[in-house]
Amino acid sequence: PAMVTAVPSAGTGPRARARREASAGARASANAVEPATSVNCQRWRSCRGPAGAAGVLTGLLAATSFVVTWFFLFQTLIAAAAGLVLLPEMRTALRTRRVWRLLAGAACGLLLGLAPFAVIYGPLLLHGPRRGPVEANAFRPLLSDLLNLGTDNPVWTPLLRPFGIPVLDAQTMVERAMGSSPPVWLLAAAGLALLWRERRAAGLGRRCVLLAGIAGVVCTLLEFRYGAHLWPWVVVFHLVPGADAVRALFRSEIVTMLAIAAALGVALDWLWRRGHRTAFAALAMAALLEAVFQHPPASLRASDQQALVDGTPSPPAGCRVFALAPQPAGLRSWWQLQSDALMLALHWRLPTMNGNDSWMPPGWDLHDPGAPDYVHVLSEWVHASGLAPGACYYQASTWRWVPSPI
C-alpha cells in the first residue's frame, strides 16, 4: 500500500492520462513483486522464530538420517542459486538487512540442531574413514533408473521389461529402485512448465516449488555418468562438504520426490480448474498405479519382528552385552539376522555386538552368523574388545539364549 500514490483527479489532457498510466504501472509492478518478497508474516521479526525452528528441525534430522539431511541442504543451496539467477526479485530482496536477519536465524537454528549429530558422530568425522569416489561410483544410478520401480509392479514392470528396465544387477532393488512411472514424470514436467510460465506473477509458494523442482532435476542429473569419462558428481564429491560420506547417490530422490509430487499436483490442479475432469481422473489414476506392488517393498514385516521379541525370554542374569551365536546356514539372510539382533537390543535395552551399518568398526567381521569361520571371528572380536566376562549369546534358530560357543 505504501507504494501506491494517489493520482490527481484534476485534468483530462495528455499529461493527466500519462500520470494515470504511470500510476497504474506502479500498482501492477507492486502487485507483481509483492508475492516474491512476501513471506506471509506481518512483521519480519515474527518470521525469525519460524526460520530458526525450521533450522533446528533440519539439524535434528541429521542425527537420524544424515543422507536425507545432506541432500536436502544440498538441493536447498541449488534452489537458492537458481532463484538468484532466474528471479530478479530475489536479488533485490537479498540486499535488504531484514532478509539477512531471517537467514541468520535459520543458520543459527541449524547449528543448534546439529549439536546432537556432532556429539554422536564427531569422533567418526574427525578420525573415521571416508567414502571414496570408486565406492560412490559403484552405487551411482543409471539413466534407466528414472523409470526403475523394481521388479514387482504388476502394471509397469511388464510394460518396461521389453526395454531392459530395470537393469538387473546387485543394486537394482537395494539402492536404485527409486524411480517413477512415465505418467508421474509427464505430470511433474507439465507442472514445472506451468510454474515456469507464471514465475513472474506467481506467489511465494509456487515459486518455491519451481525452485525445488529445478534443484531436484539438477541434483539428479549430476549423479549420472555420461559416456566413459564424464561424471559430474566427482566435482561435488571433492568440493561440497559431506559429499564424501554419501554412498548411495540415488537416495537423493527421497528429497526430490517432494518437489516432484508438488509439481504433479500443480499440473492436476490446472486440469481440474479448466474443466478437464476426464483427463484429470485418467492421469491421476495412472500416477497412482506407481504405488501398486505384488509384494510389499519392505523386507521386514512388523508382525514377524513383534513375534521375535515376544517369543524370546529375558537375557540371562549378568549379561551386559550379547552377540548372535553361530546359526545354521540358510536360516535367514545375514542382514535379516543382524536386524533381529538390533530389534532384541532395543527391546531389552541391551548392547549387541551385531547390527547393520554401512560403516564397520576396524576389525569387525561378524557379518554372517552362518559362515563357517563365524565362531573364529566372534572369538577374536570378543577377546579383543574385552567383552568376554559379561557376554551372552542368542541362537536365532531356536529363539533361545545358549552357552558361550567360543
Coordinates of C-alpha atoms in Angstrom, one line a residue:
P1 CA 0.0 0.0 0.0
A2 CA 2.8 2.4 0.7
M3 CA 3.9 2.1 -2.9
V4 CA 0.5 3.3 -4.3
T5 CA 0.2 7.0 -4.7
A6 CA -3.0 8.9 -5.5
V7 CA -3.4 10.2 -9.0
P8 CA -4.6 13.8 -9.2
S9 CA -8.2 13.8 -10.4
A10 CA -7.9 17.2 -12.0
G11 CA -7.2 17.3 -15.7
T12 CA -8.1 15.1 -18.6
G13 CA -5.3 16.0 -21.0
P14 CA -2.3 14.0 -22.2
R15 CA -0.3 14.8 -19.1
A16 CA -3.1 13.6 -16.8
R17 CA -3.6 10.4 -18.8
A18 CA 0.2 9.8 -18.6
R19 CA 0.1 10.3 -14.9
R20 CA -2.7 7.8 -14.5
E21 CA -1.0 5.2 -16.8
A22 CA 2.2 5.6 -14.8
S23 CA 0.3 5.1 -11.5
A24 CA -1.4 2.0 -12.9
G25 CA 2.0 0.7 -14.0
A26 CA 3.4 1.3 -10.5
R27 CA 0.5 -0.6 -8.9
A28 CA 0.9 -3.5 -11.4
S29 CA 4.7 -3.7 -10.6
A30 CA 3.9 -3.6 -6.9
N31 CA 1.5 -6.5 -7.3
A32 CA 3.9 -8.5 -9.4
V33 CA 6.8 -8.0 -7.0
E34 CA 4.9 -8.5 -3.7
P35 CA 4.4 -12.3 -3.9
A36 CA 8.1 -12.8 -4.3
T37 CA 9.1 -10.8 -1.3
S38 CA 6.2 -11.5 1.0
V39 CA 6.6 -14.5 3.3
N40 CA 3.1 -14.4 4.9
C41 CA 4.4 -12.6 8.0
Q42 CA 3.1 -9.3 9.1
R43 CA 6.4 -8.4 10.5
W44 CA 9.8 -9.7 9.5
R45 CA 10.7 -10.1 13.2
S46 CA 7.9 -12.6 13.6
C47 CA 9.5 -14.7 10.8
R48 CA 12.8 -15.2 12.5
G49 CA 11.3 -17.6 15.1
P50 CA 9.8 -20.0 12.5
A51 CA 13.0 -19.7 10.4
G52 CA 15.1 -20.7 13.5
A53 CA 12.7 -23.5 14.3
A54 CA 13.0 -24.8 10.8
G55 CA 16.8 -24.8 11.1
V56 CA 16.6 -26.6 14.4
L57 CA 14.4 -29.4 13.0
T58 CA 16.6 -29.8 9.9
G59 CA 19.7 -30.1 12.1
L60 CA 18.0 -32.6 14.4
L61 CA 17.1 -34.8 11.3
A62 CA 20.8 -35.2 10.7
A63 CA 21.2 -37.3 13.9
T64 CA 18.9 -40.0 12.5
S65 CA 19.1 -39.6 8.7
F66 CA 22.3 -37.9 7.6
V67 CA 21.8 -38.7 3.9
V68 CA 18.3 -37.1 3.7
T69 CA 19.5 -34.0 5.6
W70 CA 22.6 -33.7 3.4
F71 CA 20.6 -33.9 0.1
F72 CA 18.0 -31.5 1.5
L73 CA 20.6 -28.9 2.3
F74 CA 22.4 -29.5 -1.0
Q75 CA 19.3 -29.1 -3.0
T76 CA 18.4 -26.0 -1.0
L77 CA 21.6 -24.4 -2.0
I78 CA 21.0 -25.3 -5.6
A79 CA 17.4 -23.8 -5.4
A80 CA 18.8 -20.6 -3.8
A81 CA 21.4 -20.3 -6.6
A82 CA 18.7 -20.9 -9.2
G83 CA 16.4 -18.3 -7.6
L84 CA 19.2 -15.6 -7.6
V85 CA 19.8 -16.3 -11.3
L86 CA 16.3 -16.6 -12.6
L87 CA 14.3 -14.2 -10.3
P88 CA 15.4 -10.6 -10.1
E89 CA 13.2 -10.1 -7.1
M90 CA 15.3 -12.5 -5.0
R91 CA 18.4 -10.5 -5.8
T92 CA 16.6 -7.3 -4.7
A93 CA 15.4 -8.9 -1.5
L94 CA 18.9 -10.2 -0.7
R95 CA 20.1 -6.6 -0.5
T96 CA 17.8 -5.9 2.5
R97 CA 19.0 -6.3 6.1
R98 CA 15.8 -7.9 7.1
V99 CA 16.4 -10.9 4.8
W100 CA 19.9 -11.4 6.1
R101 CA 18.4 -11.4 9.7
L102 CA 16.0 -14.1 8.6
L103 CA 18.7 -16.2 7.1
A104 CA 20.9 -15.7 10.2
G105 CA 18.0 -17.0 12.3
A106 CA 17.7 -20.1 10.1
A107 CA 21.5 -20.7 10.2
C108 CA 21.7 -20.4 14.0
G109 CA 18.8 -22.8 14.4
L110 CA 20.6 -25.2 12.0
L111 CA 23.8 -25.1 14.0
L112 CA 21.9 -25.7 17.2
G113 CA 20.0 -28.6 15.7
L114 CA 23.3 -30.2 14.5
A115 CA 24.6 -30.4 18.1
P116 CA 23.3 -34.0 18.7
F117 CA 24.8 -35.0 15.4
A118 CA 28.2 -33.6 16.3
V119 CA 28.2 -35.3 19.6
I120 CA 27.2 -38.7 18.2
Y121 CA 29.3 -38.7 15.0
G122 CA 32.0 -36.2 16.0
P123 CA 34.7 -38.9 16.6
L124 CA 33.8 -40.5 13.2
L125 CA 34.1 -37.2 11.5
L126 CA 37.5 -36.5 13.0
H127 CA 39.1 -39.9 12.8
G128 CA 36.8 -42.2 10.8
P129 CA 37.0 -43.4 7.2
R130 CA 35.6 -41.6 4.2
R131 CA 33.8 -42.8 1.1
G132 CA 35.9 -42.9 -2.0
P133 CA 34.8 -42.0 -5.5
V134 CA 35.1 -45.6 -6.5
E135 CA 32.6 -46.7 -3.9
A136 CA 30.1 -43.9 -4.8
N137 CA 30.5 -44.8 -8.5
A138 CA 29.5 -48.4 -7.7
F139 CA 26.2 -47.1 -6.4
R140 CA 25.5 -44.4 -8.9
P141 CA 22.2 -44.6 -10.8
L142 CA 21.8 -45.4 -14.4
L143 CA 19.7 -43.2 -16.7
S144 CA 17.2 -46.0 -17.0
D145 CA 16.7 -45.9 -13.2
L146 CA 14.5 -42.8 -13.6
L147 CA 11.9 -45.4 -14.5
N148 CA 13.1 -48.1 -12.1
L149 CA 10.1 -49.2 -10.0
G150 CA 11.7 -52.5 -9.1
T151 CA 10.5 -55.9 -10.3
D152 CA 7.2 -56.3 -8.5
N153 CA 4.9 -53.6 -10.0
P154 CA 2.1 -55.5 -11.8
V155 CA 1.5 -52.7 -14.3
W156 CA 4.8 -51.0 -15.2
T157 CA 7.2 -53.9 -14.7
P158 CA 5.8 -55.9 -17.7
L159 CA 5.5 -52.7 -19.8
L160 CA 9.1 -51.6 -19.2
R161 CA 10.8 -55.0 -19.2
P162 CA 11.0 -55.3 -23.0
F163 CA 13.0 -52.0 -22.9
G164 CA 15.5 -53.5 -20.5
I165 CA 14.2 -51.5 -17.5
P166 CA 15.2 -52.0 -14.8
V167 CA 18.7 -53.2 -15.4
L168 CA 19.0 -56.2 -13.2
D169 CA 22.1 -56.3 -11.0
A170 CA 23.0 -56.3 -7.3
Q171 CA 21.9 -52.7 -6.7
T172 CA 18.6 -52.8 -8.7
M173 CA 16.3 -53.2 -5.7
V174 CA 18.6 -52.4 -2.9
E175 CA 19.7 -48.9 -3.8
R176 CA 18.3 -47.8 -7.2
A177 CA 14.5 -48.7 -7.2
M178 CA 13.8 -45.0 -6.6
G179 CA 12.4 -44.0 -10.0
S180 CA 8.9 -43.1 -11.1
S181 CA 6.4 -44.1 -13.8
P182 CA 6.1 -42.2 -17.1
P183 CA 2.8 -40.5 -16.0
V184 CA 4.4 -39.2 -12.9
W185 CA 7.3 -37.7 -14.8
L186 CA 4.9 -36.3 -17.5
L187 CA 2.7 -34.6 -15.0
A188 CA 5.7 -33.3 -13.0
A189 CA 7.3 -31.8 -16.1
A190 CA 4.0 -30.2 -17.1
G191 CA 3.7 -28.7 -13.6
L192 CA 7.2 -27.3 -13.7
A193 CA 6.5 -25.9 -17.2
L194 CA 3.3 -24.2 -15.8
L195 CA 5.2 -22.8 -12.9
W196 CA 8.0 -21.5 -15.2
R197 CA 5.5 -19.7 -17.4
E198 CA 3.9 -17.9 -14.5
R199 CA 7.1 -17.3 -12.5
R200 CA 6.9 -13.5 -12.7
A201 CA 3.4 -13.3 -11.2
A202 CA 3.3 -16.5 -9.0
G203 CA 3.1 -16.4 -5.2
L204 CA 6.0 -17.4 -2.9
G205 CA 4.8 -21.0 -2.5
R206 CA 4.6 -21.7 -6.2
R207 CA 8.0 -20.1 -6.8
C208 CA 9.4 -22.3 -4.1
V209 CA 8.0 -25.4 -5.8
L210 CA 9.6 -24.3 -9.1
L211 CA 13.0 -23.7 -7.5
A212 CA 12.8 -27.0 -5.6
G213 CA 11.9 -28.8 -8.8
I214 CA 14.8 -27.2 -10.6
A215 CA 17.2 -28.2 -7.7
G216 CA 15.9 -31.8 -7.8
V217 CA 16.5 -32.0 -11.6
V218 CA 20.0 -30.6 -11.3
C219 CA 21.0 -32.8 -8.4
T220 CA 19.7 -35.9 -10.2
L221 CA 21.5 -35.0 -13.5
L222 CA 24.7 -34.6 -11.6
E223 CA 24.6 -38.2 -10.4
F224 CA 24.6 -39.9 -13.8
R225 CA 27.6 -40.8 -15.8
Y226 CA 27.7 -39.6 -19.4
G227 CA 29.9 -41.7 -21.7
A228 CA 33.0 -43.3 -20.4
H229 CA 34.6 -40.4 -18.6
L230 CA 32.2 -37.6 -17.8
W231 CA 30.8 -38.0 -14.3
P232 CA 29.8 -34.5 -12.8
W233 CA 29.4 -35.9 -9.3
V234 CA 33.2 -36.1 -8.9
V235 CA 33.2 -32.3 -8.7
V236 CA 30.5 -32.4 -6.0
F237 CA 32.4 -35.2 -4.2
H238 CA 35.6 -33.2 -3.8
L239 CA 34.1 -29.7 -3.3
V240 CA 30.9 -30.0 -1.2
P241 CA 31.4 -30.8 2.5
G242 CA 29.8 -34.0 3.5
A243 CA 29.6 -35.5 0.0
D244 CA 32.3 -38.0 0.8
A245 CA 30.0 -39.6 3.4
V246 CA 27.3 -40.3 0.8
R247 CA 27.4 -43.7 -0.9
A248 CA 24.0 -44.4 -2.5
L249 CA 23.5 -41.3 -4.6
F250 CA 20.0 -42.1 -5.9
R251 CA 18.7 -41.8 -2.4
S252 CA 18.5 -38.1 -3.3
E253 CA 15.1 -39.0 -4.8
I254 CA 13.7 -39.1 -1.2
V255 CA 14.1 -35.4 -1.2
T256 CA 13.5 -34.8 -4.9
M257 CA 10.1 -36.6 -4.9
L258 CA 8.7 -33.9 -2.5
A259 CA 9.1 -31.3 -5.3
I260 CA 8.1 -33.7 -8.0
A261 CA 4.8 -34.5 -6.1
A262 CA 4.1 -30.8 -5.7
A263 CA 4.7 -30.1 -9.4
L264 CA 2.5 -33.1 -10.2
G265 CA -0.2 -31.5 -8.1
V266 CA 0.1 -28.2 -9.9
A267 CA -0.5 -30.0 -13.2
L268 CA -3.5 -31.9 -11.9
D269 CA -4.9 -28.7 -10.4
W270 CA -4.6 -26.9 -13.8
L271 CA -6.6 -29.7 -15.4
W272 CA -9.3 -29.6 -12.8
R273 CA -9.7 -25.8 -12.8
R274 CA -10.1 -25.8 -16.6
G275 CA -12.8 -28.5 -16.5
H276 CA -10.7 -31.4 -18.0
R277 CA -12.2 -33.8 -15.5
T278 CA -11.7 -36.9 -17.6
A279 CA -8.1 -36.2 -18.2
F280 CA -7.7 -35.4 -14.6
A281 CA -9.1 -38.7 -13.4
A282 CA -7.2 -40.7 -16.0
L283 CA -3.8 -39.2 -15.3
A284 CA -4.3 -39.2 -11.5
M285 CA -5.2 -42.9 -11.7
A286 CA -2.2 -43.6 -13.9
A287 CA 0.1 -41.9 -11.4
L288 CA -1.4 -43.9 -8.5
L289 CA -0.6 -47.1 -10.3
E290 CA 3.0 -46.5 -9.4
A291 CA 2.3 -47.4 -5.8
V292 CA 0.8 -50.9 -6.6
F293 CA 3.1 -53.8 -5.8
Q294 CA 2.5 -57.5 -5.9
H295 CA 4.8 -57.8 -2.8
P296 CA 5.4 -55.0 -0.3
P297 CA 8.8 -53.4 -0.9
A298 CA 9.6 -53.6 2.8
S299 CA 11.8 -56.6 3.6
L300 CA 10.9 -56.8 7.3
R301 CA 7.4 -57.4 8.5
A302 CA 6.3 -55.8 11.7
S303 CA 4.3 -58.9 12.8
D304 CA 7.4 -61.1 12.4
Q305 CA 9.6 -58.7 14.4
Q306 CA 7.0 -58.5 17.1
A307 CA 6.7 -62.3 17.3
L308 CA 10.5 -62.5 17.6
V309 CA 10.5 -60.1 20.5
D310 CA 7.5 -61.7 22.3
G311 CA 8.9 -65.2 21.9
T312 CA 12.4 -64.5 23.2
P313 CA 13.0 -65.0 27.0
S314 CA 14.8 -62.5 29.1
P315 CA 18.6 -62.4 28.8
P316 CA 20.4 -64.5 31.4
A317 CA 21.5 -62.8 34.7
G318 CA 24.7 -60.9 34.5
C319 CA 24.5 -60.4 30.7
R320 CA 25.9 -56.9 29.8
V321 CA 26.2 -57.4 26.0
F322 CA 25.1 -60.1 23.6
A323 CA 26.1 -61.5 20.2
L324 CA 24.4 -63.8 17.8
A325 CA 25.6 -67.4 18.2
P326 CA 26.6 -69.3 15.1
Q327 CA 23.4 -70.0 13.0
P328 CA 22.6 -72.9 10.7
A329 CA 23.4 -71.9 7.1
G330 CA 20.4 -70.8 5.1
L331 CA 18.3 -69.9 8.1
R332 CA 17.8 -66.3 7.1
S333 CA 19.7 -63.7 5.2
W334 CA 22.7 -62.4 7.1
W335 CA 21.3 -58.8 7.2
Q336 CA 18.0 -60.1 8.5
L337 CA 19.8 -61.8 11.3
Q338 CA 21.7 -58.6 12.0
S339 CA 18.4 -56.7 12.1
D340 CA 17.0 -59.3 14.6
A341 CA 19.9 -58.5 16.9
L342 CA 19.1 -54.8 16.7
M343 CA 15.4 -55.4 17.5
L344 CA 16.3 -57.5 20.5
A345 CA 18.8 -54.9 21.7
L346 CA 16.2 -52.2 21.5
H347 CA 13.6 -54.4 23.3
W348 CA 15.9 -55.4 26.2
R349 CA 17.9 -52.2 26.3
L350 CA 21.0 -54.4 25.9
P351 CA 24.0 -53.6 23.8
T352 CA 24.7 -56.0 20.9
M353 CA 27.9 -56.8 19.0
N354 CA 25.9 -57.4 15.9
G355 CA 23.9 -55.0 13.7
N356 CA 23.5 -53.3 10.3
D357 CA 25.5 -50.3 9.3
S358 CA 27.4 -49.1 6.3
W359 CA 30.4 -48.1 8.5
M360 CA 32.0 -51.0 10.2
P361 CA 34.4 -50.7 13.2
P362 CA 38.0 -51.7 12.4
G363 CA 38.4 -55.4 12.9
W364 CA 34.7 -56.2 13.0
D365 CA 33.8 -59.1 10.7
L366 CA 30.6 -60.5 12.2
H367 CA 28.6 -60.1 9.0
D368 CA 27.3 -63.6 8.6
P369 CA 26.4 -65.8 11.6
G370 CA 26.0 -68.7 9.2
A371 CA 29.6 -68.5 7.8
P372 CA 32.0 -71.4 8.6
D373 CA 34.5 -69.1 10.3
Y374 CA 32.0 -67.1 12.3
V375 CA 33.0 -68.8 15.6
H376 CA 36.6 -67.8 15.0
V377 CA 35.9 -64.1 14.1
L378 CA 33.4 -63.9 17.0
S379 CA 36.0 -65.2 19.5
E380 CA 38.6 -62.7 18.2
W381 CA 36.2 -59.8 18.5
V382 CA 35.0 -60.7 22.0
H383 CA 38.5 -61.1 23.4
A384 CA 40.0 -58.1 21.6
S385 CA 37.2 -55.9 22.9
G386 CA 37.4 -57.2 26.4
L387 CA 33.7 -58.2 26.4
A388 CA 34.0 -61.9 27.4
P389 CA 33.1 -61.5 31.2
G390 CA 29.6 -60.1 30.6
A391 CA 28.8 -61.6 27.2
C392 CA 25.8 -63.8 26.4
Y393 CA 24.8 -65.4 23.2
Y394 CA 21.5 -65.7 21.3
Q395 CA 20.5 -68.6 19.0
A396 CA 18.2 -67.2 16.3
S397 CA 17.1 -70.6 15.0
T398 CA 15.6 -71.6 18.4
W399 CA 14.9 -68.1 19.9
R400 CA 16.8 -69.1 23.0
W401 CA 19.9 -67.9 24.9
V402 CA 22.7 -70.5 24.7
P403 CA 26.1 -71.2 26.4
S404 CA 29.2 -69.5 25.0
P405 CA 30.2 -71.0 21.7
I406 CA 33.8 -69.7 22.0

